[in-house]
Coordinates of C-alpha atoms in Angstrom, one line a residue:
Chain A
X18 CA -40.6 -54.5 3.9
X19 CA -40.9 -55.4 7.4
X20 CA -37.2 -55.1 7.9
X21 CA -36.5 -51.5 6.3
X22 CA -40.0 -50.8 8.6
X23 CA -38.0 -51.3 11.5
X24 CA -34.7 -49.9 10.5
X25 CA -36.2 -46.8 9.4
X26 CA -35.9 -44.8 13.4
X27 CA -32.5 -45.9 13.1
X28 CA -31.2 -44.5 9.7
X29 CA -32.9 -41.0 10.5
X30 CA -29.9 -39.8 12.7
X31 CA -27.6 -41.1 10.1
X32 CA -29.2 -39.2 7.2
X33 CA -29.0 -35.8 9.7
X34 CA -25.4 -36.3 9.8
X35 CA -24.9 -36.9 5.8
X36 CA -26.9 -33.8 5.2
X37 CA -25.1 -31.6 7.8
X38 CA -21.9 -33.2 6.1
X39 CA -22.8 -32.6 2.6
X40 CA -24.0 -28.7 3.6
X41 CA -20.4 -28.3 5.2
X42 CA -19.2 -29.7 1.9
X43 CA -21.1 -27.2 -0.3
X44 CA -20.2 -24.2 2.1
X45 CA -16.3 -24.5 0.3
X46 CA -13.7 -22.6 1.6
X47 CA -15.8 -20.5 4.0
X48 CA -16.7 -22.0 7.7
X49 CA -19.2 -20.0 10.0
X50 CA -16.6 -18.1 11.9
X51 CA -14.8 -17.3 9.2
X52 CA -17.6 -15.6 7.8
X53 CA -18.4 -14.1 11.1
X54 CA -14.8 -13.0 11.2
X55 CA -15.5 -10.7 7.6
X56 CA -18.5 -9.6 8.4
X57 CA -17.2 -7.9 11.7
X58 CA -14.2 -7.1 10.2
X59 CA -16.2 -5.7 7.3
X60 CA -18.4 -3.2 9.6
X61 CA -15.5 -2.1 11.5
X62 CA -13.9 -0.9 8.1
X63 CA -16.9 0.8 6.8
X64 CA -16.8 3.2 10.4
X65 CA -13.3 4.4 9.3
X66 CA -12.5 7.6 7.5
X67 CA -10.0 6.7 4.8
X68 CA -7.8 9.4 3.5
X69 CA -5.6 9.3 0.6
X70 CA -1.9 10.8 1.7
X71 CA -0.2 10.0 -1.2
X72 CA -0.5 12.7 -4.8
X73 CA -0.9 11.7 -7.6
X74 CA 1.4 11.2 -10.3
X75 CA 0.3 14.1 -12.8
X76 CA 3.1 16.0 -15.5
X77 CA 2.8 19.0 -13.5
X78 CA 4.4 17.1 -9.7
X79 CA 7.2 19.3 -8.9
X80 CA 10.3 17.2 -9.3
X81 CA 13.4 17.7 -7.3
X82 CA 15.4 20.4 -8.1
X83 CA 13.7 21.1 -11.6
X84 CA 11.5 23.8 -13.1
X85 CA 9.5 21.3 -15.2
X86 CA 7.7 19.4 -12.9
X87 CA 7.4 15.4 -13.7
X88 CA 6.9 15.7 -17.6
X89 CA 5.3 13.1 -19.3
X90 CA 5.9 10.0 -17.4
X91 CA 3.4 7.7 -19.1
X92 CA 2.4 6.1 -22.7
X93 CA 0.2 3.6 -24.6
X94 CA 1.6 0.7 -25.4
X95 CA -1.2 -0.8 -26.9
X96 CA -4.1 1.2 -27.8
X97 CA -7.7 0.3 -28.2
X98 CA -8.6 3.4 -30.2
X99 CA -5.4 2.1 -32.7
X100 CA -7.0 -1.3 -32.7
X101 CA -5.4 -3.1 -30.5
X102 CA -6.9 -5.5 -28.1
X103 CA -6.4 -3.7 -24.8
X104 CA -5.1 -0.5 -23.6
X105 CA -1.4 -0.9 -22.2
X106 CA 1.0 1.6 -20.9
X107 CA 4.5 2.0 -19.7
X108 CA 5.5 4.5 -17.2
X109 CA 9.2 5.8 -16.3
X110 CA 9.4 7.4 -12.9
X111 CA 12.4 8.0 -10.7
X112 CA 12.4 6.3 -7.1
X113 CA 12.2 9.6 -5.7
X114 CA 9.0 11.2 -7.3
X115 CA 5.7 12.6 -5.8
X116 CA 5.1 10.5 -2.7
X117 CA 8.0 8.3 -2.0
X118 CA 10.2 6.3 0.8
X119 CA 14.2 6.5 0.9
X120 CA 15.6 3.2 1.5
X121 CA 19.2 3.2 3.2
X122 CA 21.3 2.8 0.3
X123 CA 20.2 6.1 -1.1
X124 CA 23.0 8.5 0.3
X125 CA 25.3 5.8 1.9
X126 CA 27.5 3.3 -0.8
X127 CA 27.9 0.6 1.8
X128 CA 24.3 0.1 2.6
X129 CA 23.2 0.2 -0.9
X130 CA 25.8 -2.9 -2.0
X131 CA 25.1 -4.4 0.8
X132 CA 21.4 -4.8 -0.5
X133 CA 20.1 -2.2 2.0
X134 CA 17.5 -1.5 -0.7
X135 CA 13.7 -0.7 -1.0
X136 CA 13.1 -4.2 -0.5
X137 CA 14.6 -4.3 2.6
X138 CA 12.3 -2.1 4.4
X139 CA 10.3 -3.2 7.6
X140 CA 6.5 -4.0 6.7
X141 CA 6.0 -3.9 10.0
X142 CA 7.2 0.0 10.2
X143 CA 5.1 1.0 7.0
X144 CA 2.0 -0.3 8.7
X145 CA 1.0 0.9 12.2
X146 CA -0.5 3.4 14.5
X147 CA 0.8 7.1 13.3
X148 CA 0.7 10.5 14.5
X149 CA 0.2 13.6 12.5
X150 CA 1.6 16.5 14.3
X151 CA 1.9 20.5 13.1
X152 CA 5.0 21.7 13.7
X153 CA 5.4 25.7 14.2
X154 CA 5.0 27.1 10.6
X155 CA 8.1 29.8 11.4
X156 CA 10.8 27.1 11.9
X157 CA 12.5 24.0 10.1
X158 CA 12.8 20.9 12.2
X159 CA 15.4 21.7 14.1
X160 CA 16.3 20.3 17.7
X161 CA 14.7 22.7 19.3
X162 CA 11.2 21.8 17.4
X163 CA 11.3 18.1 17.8
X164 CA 11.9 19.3 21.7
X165 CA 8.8 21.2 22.0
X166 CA 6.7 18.6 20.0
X167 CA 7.9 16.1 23.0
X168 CA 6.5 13.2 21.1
X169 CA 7.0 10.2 24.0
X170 CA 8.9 6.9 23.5
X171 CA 7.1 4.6 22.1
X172 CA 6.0 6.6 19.0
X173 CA 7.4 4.6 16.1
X174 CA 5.6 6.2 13.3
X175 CA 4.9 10.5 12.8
X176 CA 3.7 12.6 9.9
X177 CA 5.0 16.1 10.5
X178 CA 2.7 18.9 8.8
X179 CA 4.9 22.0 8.0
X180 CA 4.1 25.3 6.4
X181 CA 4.6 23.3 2.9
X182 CA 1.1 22.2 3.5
X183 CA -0.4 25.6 3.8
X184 CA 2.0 27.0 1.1
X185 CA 0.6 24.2 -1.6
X186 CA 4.0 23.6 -2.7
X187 CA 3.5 19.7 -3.6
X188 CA 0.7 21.6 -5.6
X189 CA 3.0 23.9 -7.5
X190 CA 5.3 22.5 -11.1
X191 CA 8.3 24.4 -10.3
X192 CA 10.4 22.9 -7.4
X193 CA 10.8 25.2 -4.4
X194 CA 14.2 25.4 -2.7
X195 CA 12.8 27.5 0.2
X196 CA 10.6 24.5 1.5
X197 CA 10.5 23.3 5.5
X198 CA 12.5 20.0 6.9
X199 CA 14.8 18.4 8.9
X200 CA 18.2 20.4 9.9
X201 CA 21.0 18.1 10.7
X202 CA 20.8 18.7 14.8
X203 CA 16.8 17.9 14.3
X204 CA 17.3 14.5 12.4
X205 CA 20.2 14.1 15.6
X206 CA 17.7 14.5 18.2
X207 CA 15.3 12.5 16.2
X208 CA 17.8 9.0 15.9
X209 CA 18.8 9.9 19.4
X210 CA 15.6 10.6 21.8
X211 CA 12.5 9.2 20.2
X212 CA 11.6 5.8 18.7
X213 CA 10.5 7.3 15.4
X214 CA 10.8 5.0 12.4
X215 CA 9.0 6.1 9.7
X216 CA 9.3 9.7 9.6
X217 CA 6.6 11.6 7.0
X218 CA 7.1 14.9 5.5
X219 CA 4.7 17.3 2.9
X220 CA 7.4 17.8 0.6
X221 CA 9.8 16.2 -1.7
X222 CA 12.7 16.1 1.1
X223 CA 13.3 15.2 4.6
X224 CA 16.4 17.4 4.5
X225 CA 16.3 20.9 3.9
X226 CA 17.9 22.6 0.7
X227 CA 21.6 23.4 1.2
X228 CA 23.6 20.5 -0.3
X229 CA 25.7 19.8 3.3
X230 CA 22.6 19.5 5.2
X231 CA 20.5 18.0 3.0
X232 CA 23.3 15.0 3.0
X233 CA 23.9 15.1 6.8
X234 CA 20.3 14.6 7.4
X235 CA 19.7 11.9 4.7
X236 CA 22.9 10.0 6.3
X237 CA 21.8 10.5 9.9
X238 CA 18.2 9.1 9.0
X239 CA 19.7 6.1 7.1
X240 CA 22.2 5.0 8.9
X241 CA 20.8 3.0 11.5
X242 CA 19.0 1.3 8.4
X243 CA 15.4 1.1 10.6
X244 CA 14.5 4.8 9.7
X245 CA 12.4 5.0 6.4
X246 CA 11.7 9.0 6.0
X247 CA 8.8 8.9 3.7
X248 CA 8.5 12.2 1.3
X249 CA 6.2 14.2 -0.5
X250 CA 2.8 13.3 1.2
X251 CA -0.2 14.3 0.5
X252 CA -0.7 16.3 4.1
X253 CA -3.8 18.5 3.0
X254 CA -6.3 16.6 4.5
X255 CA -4.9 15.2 7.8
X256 CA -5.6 17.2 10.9
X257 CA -3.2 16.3 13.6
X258 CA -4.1 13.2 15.2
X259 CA -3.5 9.3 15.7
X260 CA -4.3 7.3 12.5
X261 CA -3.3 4.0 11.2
X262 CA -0.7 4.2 8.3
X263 CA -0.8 2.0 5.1
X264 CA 2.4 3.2 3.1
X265 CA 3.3 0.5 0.7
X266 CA 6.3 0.8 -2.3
X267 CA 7.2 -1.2 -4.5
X268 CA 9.5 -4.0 -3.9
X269 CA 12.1 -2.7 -6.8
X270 CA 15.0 -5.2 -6.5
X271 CA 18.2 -2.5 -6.1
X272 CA 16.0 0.8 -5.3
X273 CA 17.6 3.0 -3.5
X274 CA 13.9 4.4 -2.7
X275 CA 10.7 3.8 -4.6
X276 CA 7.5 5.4 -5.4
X277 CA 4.7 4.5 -2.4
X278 CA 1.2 4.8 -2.0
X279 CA 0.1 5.6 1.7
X280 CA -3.2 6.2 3.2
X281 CA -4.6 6.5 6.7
X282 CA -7.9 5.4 8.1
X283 CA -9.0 7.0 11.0
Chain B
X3 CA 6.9 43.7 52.1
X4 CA 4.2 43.2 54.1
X5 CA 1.5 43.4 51.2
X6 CA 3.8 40.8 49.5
X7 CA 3.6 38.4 52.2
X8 CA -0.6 39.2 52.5
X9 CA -0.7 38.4 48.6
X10 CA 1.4 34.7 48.6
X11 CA -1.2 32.6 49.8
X12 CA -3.7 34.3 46.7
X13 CA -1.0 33.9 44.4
X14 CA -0.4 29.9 45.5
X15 CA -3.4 28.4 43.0
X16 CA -2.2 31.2 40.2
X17 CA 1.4 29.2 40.1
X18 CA -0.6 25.9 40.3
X19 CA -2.2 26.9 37.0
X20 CA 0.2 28.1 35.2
X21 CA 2.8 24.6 36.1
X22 CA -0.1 22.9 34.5
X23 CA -0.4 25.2 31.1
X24 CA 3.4 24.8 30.9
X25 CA 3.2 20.9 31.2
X26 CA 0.4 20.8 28.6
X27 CA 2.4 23.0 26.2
X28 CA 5.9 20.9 26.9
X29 CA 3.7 18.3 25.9
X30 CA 2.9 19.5 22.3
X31 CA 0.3 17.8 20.4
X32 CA -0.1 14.1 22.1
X33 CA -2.6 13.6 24.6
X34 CA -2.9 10.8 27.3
X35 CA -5.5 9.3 25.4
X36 CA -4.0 9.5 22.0
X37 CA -0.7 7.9 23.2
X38 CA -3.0 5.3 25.0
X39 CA -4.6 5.0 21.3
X40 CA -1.4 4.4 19.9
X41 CA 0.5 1.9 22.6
X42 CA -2.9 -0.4 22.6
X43 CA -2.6 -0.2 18.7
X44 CA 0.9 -1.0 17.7
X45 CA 0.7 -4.2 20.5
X46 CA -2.5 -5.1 18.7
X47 CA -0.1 -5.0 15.1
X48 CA 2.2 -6.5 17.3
X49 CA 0.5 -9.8 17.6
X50 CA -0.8 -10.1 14.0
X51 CA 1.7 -11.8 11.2
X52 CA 2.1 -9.8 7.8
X53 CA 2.7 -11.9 4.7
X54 CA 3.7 -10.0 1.5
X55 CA 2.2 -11.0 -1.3
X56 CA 3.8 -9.0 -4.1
X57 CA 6.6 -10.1 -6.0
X58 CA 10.1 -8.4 -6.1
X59 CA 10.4 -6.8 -9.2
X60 CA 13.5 -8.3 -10.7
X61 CA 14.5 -8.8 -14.4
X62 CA 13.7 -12.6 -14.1
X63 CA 10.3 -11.7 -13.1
X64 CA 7.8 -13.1 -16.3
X65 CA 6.1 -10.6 -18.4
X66 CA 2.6 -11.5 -19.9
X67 CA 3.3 -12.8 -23.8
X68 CA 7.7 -12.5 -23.6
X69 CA 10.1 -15.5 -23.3
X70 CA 12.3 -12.9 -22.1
X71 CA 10.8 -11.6 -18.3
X72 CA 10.6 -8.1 -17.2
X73 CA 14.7 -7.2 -18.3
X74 CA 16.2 -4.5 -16.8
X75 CA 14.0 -1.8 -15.7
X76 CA 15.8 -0.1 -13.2
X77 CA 19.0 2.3 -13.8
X78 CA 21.5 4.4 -11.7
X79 CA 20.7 8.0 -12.9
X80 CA 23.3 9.7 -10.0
X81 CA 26.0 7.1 -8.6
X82 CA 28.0 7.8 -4.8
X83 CA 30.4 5.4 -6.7
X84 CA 30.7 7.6 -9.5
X85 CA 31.2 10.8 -7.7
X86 CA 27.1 12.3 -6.7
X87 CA 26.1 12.8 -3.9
X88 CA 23.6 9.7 -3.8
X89 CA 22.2 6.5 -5.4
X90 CA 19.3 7.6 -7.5
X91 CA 17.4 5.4 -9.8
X92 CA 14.8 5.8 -13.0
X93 CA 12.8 2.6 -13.3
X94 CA 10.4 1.6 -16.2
X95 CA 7.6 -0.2 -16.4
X96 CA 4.6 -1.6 -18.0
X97 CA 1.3 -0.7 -16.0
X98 CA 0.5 -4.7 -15.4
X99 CA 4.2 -5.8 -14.1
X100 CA 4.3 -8.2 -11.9
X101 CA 1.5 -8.1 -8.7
X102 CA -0.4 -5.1 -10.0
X103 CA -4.2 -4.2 -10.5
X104 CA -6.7 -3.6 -13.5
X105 CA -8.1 -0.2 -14.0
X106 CA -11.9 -0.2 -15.9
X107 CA -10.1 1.6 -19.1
X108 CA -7.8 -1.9 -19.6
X109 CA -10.3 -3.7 -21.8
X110 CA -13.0 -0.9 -22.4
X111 CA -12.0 2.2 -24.6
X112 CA -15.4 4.4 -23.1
X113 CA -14.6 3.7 -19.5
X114 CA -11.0 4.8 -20.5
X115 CA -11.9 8.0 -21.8
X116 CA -14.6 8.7 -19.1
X117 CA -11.6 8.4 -16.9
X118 CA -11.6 5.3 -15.2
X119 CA -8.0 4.9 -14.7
X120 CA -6.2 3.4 -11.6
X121 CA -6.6 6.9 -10.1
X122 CA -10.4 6.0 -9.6
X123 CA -10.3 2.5 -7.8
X124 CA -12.1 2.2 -4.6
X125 CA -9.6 2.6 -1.7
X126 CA -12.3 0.6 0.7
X127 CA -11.9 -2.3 -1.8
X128 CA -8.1 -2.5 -2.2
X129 CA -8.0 -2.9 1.8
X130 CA -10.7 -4.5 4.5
X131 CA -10.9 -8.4 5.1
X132 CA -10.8 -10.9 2.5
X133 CA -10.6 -14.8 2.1
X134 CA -8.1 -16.9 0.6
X135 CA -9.8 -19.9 -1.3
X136 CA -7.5 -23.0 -2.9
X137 CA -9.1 -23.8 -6.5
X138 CA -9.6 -27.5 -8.0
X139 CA -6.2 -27.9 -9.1
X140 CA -7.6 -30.0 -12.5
X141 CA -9.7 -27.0 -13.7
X142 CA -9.9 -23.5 -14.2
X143 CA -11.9 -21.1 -12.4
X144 CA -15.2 -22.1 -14.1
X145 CA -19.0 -21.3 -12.9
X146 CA -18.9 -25.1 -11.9
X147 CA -16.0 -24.1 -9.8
X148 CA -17.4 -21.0 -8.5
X149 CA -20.4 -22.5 -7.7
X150 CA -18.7 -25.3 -5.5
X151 CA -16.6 -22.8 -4.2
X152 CA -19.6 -21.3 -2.2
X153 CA -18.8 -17.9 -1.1
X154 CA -21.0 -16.1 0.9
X155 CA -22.9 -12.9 -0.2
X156 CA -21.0 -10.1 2.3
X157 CA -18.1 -11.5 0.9
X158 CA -16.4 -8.4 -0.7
X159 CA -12.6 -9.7 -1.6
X160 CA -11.1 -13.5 -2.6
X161 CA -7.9 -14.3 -3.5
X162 CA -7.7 -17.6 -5.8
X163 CA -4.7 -20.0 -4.9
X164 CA -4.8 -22.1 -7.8
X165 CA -2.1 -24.6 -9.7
X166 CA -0.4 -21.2 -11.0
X167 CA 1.0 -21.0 -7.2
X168 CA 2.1 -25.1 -7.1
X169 CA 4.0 -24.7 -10.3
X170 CA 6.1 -21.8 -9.2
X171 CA 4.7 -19.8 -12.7
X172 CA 5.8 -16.5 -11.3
X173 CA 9.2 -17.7 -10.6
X174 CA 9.7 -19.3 -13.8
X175 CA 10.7 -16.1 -16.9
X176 CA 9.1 -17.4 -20.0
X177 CA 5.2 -16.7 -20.0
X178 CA 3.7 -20.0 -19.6
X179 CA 0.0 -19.7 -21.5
X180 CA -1.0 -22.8 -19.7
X181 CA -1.7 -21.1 -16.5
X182 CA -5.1 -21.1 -14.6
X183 CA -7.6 -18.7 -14.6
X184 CA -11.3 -17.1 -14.8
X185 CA -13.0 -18.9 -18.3
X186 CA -16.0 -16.5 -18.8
X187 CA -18.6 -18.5 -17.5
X188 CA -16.7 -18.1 -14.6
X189 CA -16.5 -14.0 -14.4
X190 CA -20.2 -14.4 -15.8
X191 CA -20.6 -16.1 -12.4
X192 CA -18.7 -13.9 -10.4
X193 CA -20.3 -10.7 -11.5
X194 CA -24.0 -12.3 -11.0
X195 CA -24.1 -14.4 -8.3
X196 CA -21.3 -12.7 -6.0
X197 CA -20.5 -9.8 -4.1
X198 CA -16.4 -9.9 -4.7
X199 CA -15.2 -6.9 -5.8
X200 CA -11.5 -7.6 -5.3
X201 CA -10.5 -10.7 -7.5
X202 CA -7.0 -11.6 -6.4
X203 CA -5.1 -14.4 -9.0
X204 CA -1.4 -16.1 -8.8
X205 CA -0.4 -15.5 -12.1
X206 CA -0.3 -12.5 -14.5
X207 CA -3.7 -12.6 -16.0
X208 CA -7.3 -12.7 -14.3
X209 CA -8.2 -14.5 -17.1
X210 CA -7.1 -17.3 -19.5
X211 CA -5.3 -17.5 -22.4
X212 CA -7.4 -17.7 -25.6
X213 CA -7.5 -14.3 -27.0
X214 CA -11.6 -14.6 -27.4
X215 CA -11.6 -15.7 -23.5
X216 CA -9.1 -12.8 -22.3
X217 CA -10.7 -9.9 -23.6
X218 CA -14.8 -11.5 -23.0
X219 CA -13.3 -12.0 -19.2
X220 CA -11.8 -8.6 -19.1
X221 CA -14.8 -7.1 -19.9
X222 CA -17.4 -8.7 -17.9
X223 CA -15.3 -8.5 -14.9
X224 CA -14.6 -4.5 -15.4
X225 CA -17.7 -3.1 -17.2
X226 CA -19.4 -3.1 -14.0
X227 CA -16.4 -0.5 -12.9
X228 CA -16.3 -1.8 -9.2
X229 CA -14.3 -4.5 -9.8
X230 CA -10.9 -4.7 -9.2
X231 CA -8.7 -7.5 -10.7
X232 CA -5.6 -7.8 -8.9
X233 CA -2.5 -10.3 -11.0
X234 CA 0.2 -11.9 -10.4
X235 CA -0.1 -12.3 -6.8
X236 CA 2.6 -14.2 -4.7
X237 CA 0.5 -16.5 -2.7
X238 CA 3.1 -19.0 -2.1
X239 CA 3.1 -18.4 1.7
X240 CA -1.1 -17.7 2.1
X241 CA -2.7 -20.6 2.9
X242 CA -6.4 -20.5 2.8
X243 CA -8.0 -18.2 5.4
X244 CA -9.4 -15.1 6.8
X245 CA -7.2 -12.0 6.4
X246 CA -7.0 -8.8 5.9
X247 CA -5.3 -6.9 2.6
X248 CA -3.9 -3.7 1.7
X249 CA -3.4 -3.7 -1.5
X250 CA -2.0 -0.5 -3.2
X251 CA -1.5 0.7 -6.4
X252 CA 0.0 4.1 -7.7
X253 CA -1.8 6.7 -8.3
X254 CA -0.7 7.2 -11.9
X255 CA -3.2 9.6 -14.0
X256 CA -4.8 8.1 -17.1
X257 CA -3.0 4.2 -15.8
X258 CA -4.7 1.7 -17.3
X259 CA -3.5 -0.1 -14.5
X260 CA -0.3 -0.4 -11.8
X261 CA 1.9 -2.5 -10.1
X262 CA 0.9 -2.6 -6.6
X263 CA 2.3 -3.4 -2.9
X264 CA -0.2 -6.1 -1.6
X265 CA 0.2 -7.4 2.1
X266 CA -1.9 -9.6 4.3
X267 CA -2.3 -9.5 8.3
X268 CA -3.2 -12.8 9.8

């Protein structure tokens, strides 16, 4: 009695330590800071605007080239309503539909056996700082246009907002040939006097219509494999301005391009 | 002549002015301050390292239930090789290949029809900051397990590393029903006791196997609508931490679910 009397002053430090130790153990995964870290990071999310870029993938998404618009693009699998367990669909989509990237391979043979694919595009270009500019609504984006935007060096990432914006035409089923985009000499000046990387435009091309240019400027873009022109965005709601870009595809192993979903927070 | 030469000094400031409108305009639409904005951001992505944490789709790739994997899901519709103009691919897909998410209409025939599809998921849950936890490797994700687990109220998003990721399941074809996963006393937990809304898992299904189990998890963890499941994540290369995710999935209309990109900054 006597004994445990007189060790008693001694134990009590001990015992602060084994309950600080088993609290640290109860905590799991999450220490104090890291916790801090979220709940910083947490409130500095919430301030943001977020704004959905990308359209969404609806039968009546004008298509390349085609009167029809997407179709029907998705199906039960499994149905609840049927009796089955859960409900479970497949979808069928080209790499190029609604809002999309072009990987390298997509108008170049080389690049695409080479394994210049989808996969192979630069997270750290689909994710970044962006500008939205408005380019003149009279014009394609020619030279002389990405002139007068003088967008400095050091811009790697910019959404141009044509007249396709105003005009609805992501909006309208039937594909419109008459639609606003690079000309070869624009795309020229584009590889050759900015640091532009991901290049974003408000409908289903980067190129414009006629079948020469439209391949001159896909090759001029892809060629340098680093340029990922990202197509049929969503442009409606993004006043010119610096954002942050999200613009994620999927990693489909041999896609020459691939559906994305991109957003910008503000 | 001499009224000329009385007028230059008046006309001095007018030049001044207008050099200054001209170098605004030949300046187009970026400020100093946005192209300040923009250097201080991209040195800020810079310094942070991404980690994907999708899987490639590729025909190895195990689908949920088959011995056989994903197969072939992509196809050369136009071929350079073949004489087009360029490489351009159909894919198809089921709505839960590979990484992808959970829409509320996957388990819940109701929520289905009132239009919960993948369309309606909560961009400001699919990215902000979120924690990676390592799980018990003897047991499934349990309430015992949550419970020791310990996570924070504020904490909106957690990805579970468990076993799945230490036996390579997502590299393997064959569906292995032995993986780990939520039991329902474990979503149960989740839904009460926790503020996650983003439930990130390493192999195809949030929850496990029995057929009882997988539907009863399904349903607790969506019925509450701002939930968001997200399978078959790639978390070979995320050790446990503070990070944060984007994580995004099509926008297919009526999608019971969809593959998605997911990424990580450190």
């Amino acid at each position: 009695m006597t004994t445990s009397h007189t060790l008693f002053p001694l134990l009590l430090p001990l015992a602060a330590v084994l309950a600080l130790v088993s609290v640290a153990a109860a905590a799991g995964a999450v220490s104090t800071s890291d916790f801090q870290k979220i709940t910083r990071e947490e409130r500095n999310y919430r301030q943001k605007k977020v704004i959905d870029v990308s359209h969404k993938y609806v039968p009546e998404l004008p298509a390349y080239g085609s009167k029809n618009g997407l179709g029907n693009f998705i199906r039960l699998q499994t149905s609840i309503k049927l009796g089955d367990l859960s409900n479970y669909s497949f979808f069928n989509l080209s790499t190029h539909s609604g809002t999309h990237v072009d990987a390298p391979g997509h108008f170049n043979e080389t690049l695409f056996e080479l394994g210049y694919d989808v996969v192979s595009l630069d997270l750290r270009t689909l994710n970044g700082p962006v500008l939205v500019v408005d380019t003149p609504r009279d014009k394609n984006i020619t030279a002389e246009v990405m002139r007068s935007l003088n967008i400095p060096r050091g811009v790697k990432r910019v959404l141009f907002r044509t007249l396709n914006t105003d005009r609805r035409l992501m909006h309208k089923k039937e594909f419109d040939s008459s639609y606003t985009a690079f000309t070869s000499d624009g795309a020229e000046y584009l590889v050759q006097n900015s640091d532009i990387k991901l290049v974003g435009v408000d409908y289903l091309s980067v190129a414009i219509n006629p079948k020469d240019e439209l391949t001159k400027v896909h090759q001029l873009l892809l060629a340098p494999k680093d340029i990922i022109p990202v197509e049929g965005l969503k442009l409606d709601d993004a006043v010119p301005g610096v954002y942050t870009i999200h613009c994620l595809p999927l990693r489909l192993n041999h896609g020459d391009g691939s559906p994305a979903r991109c957003i910008l927070f503000q």
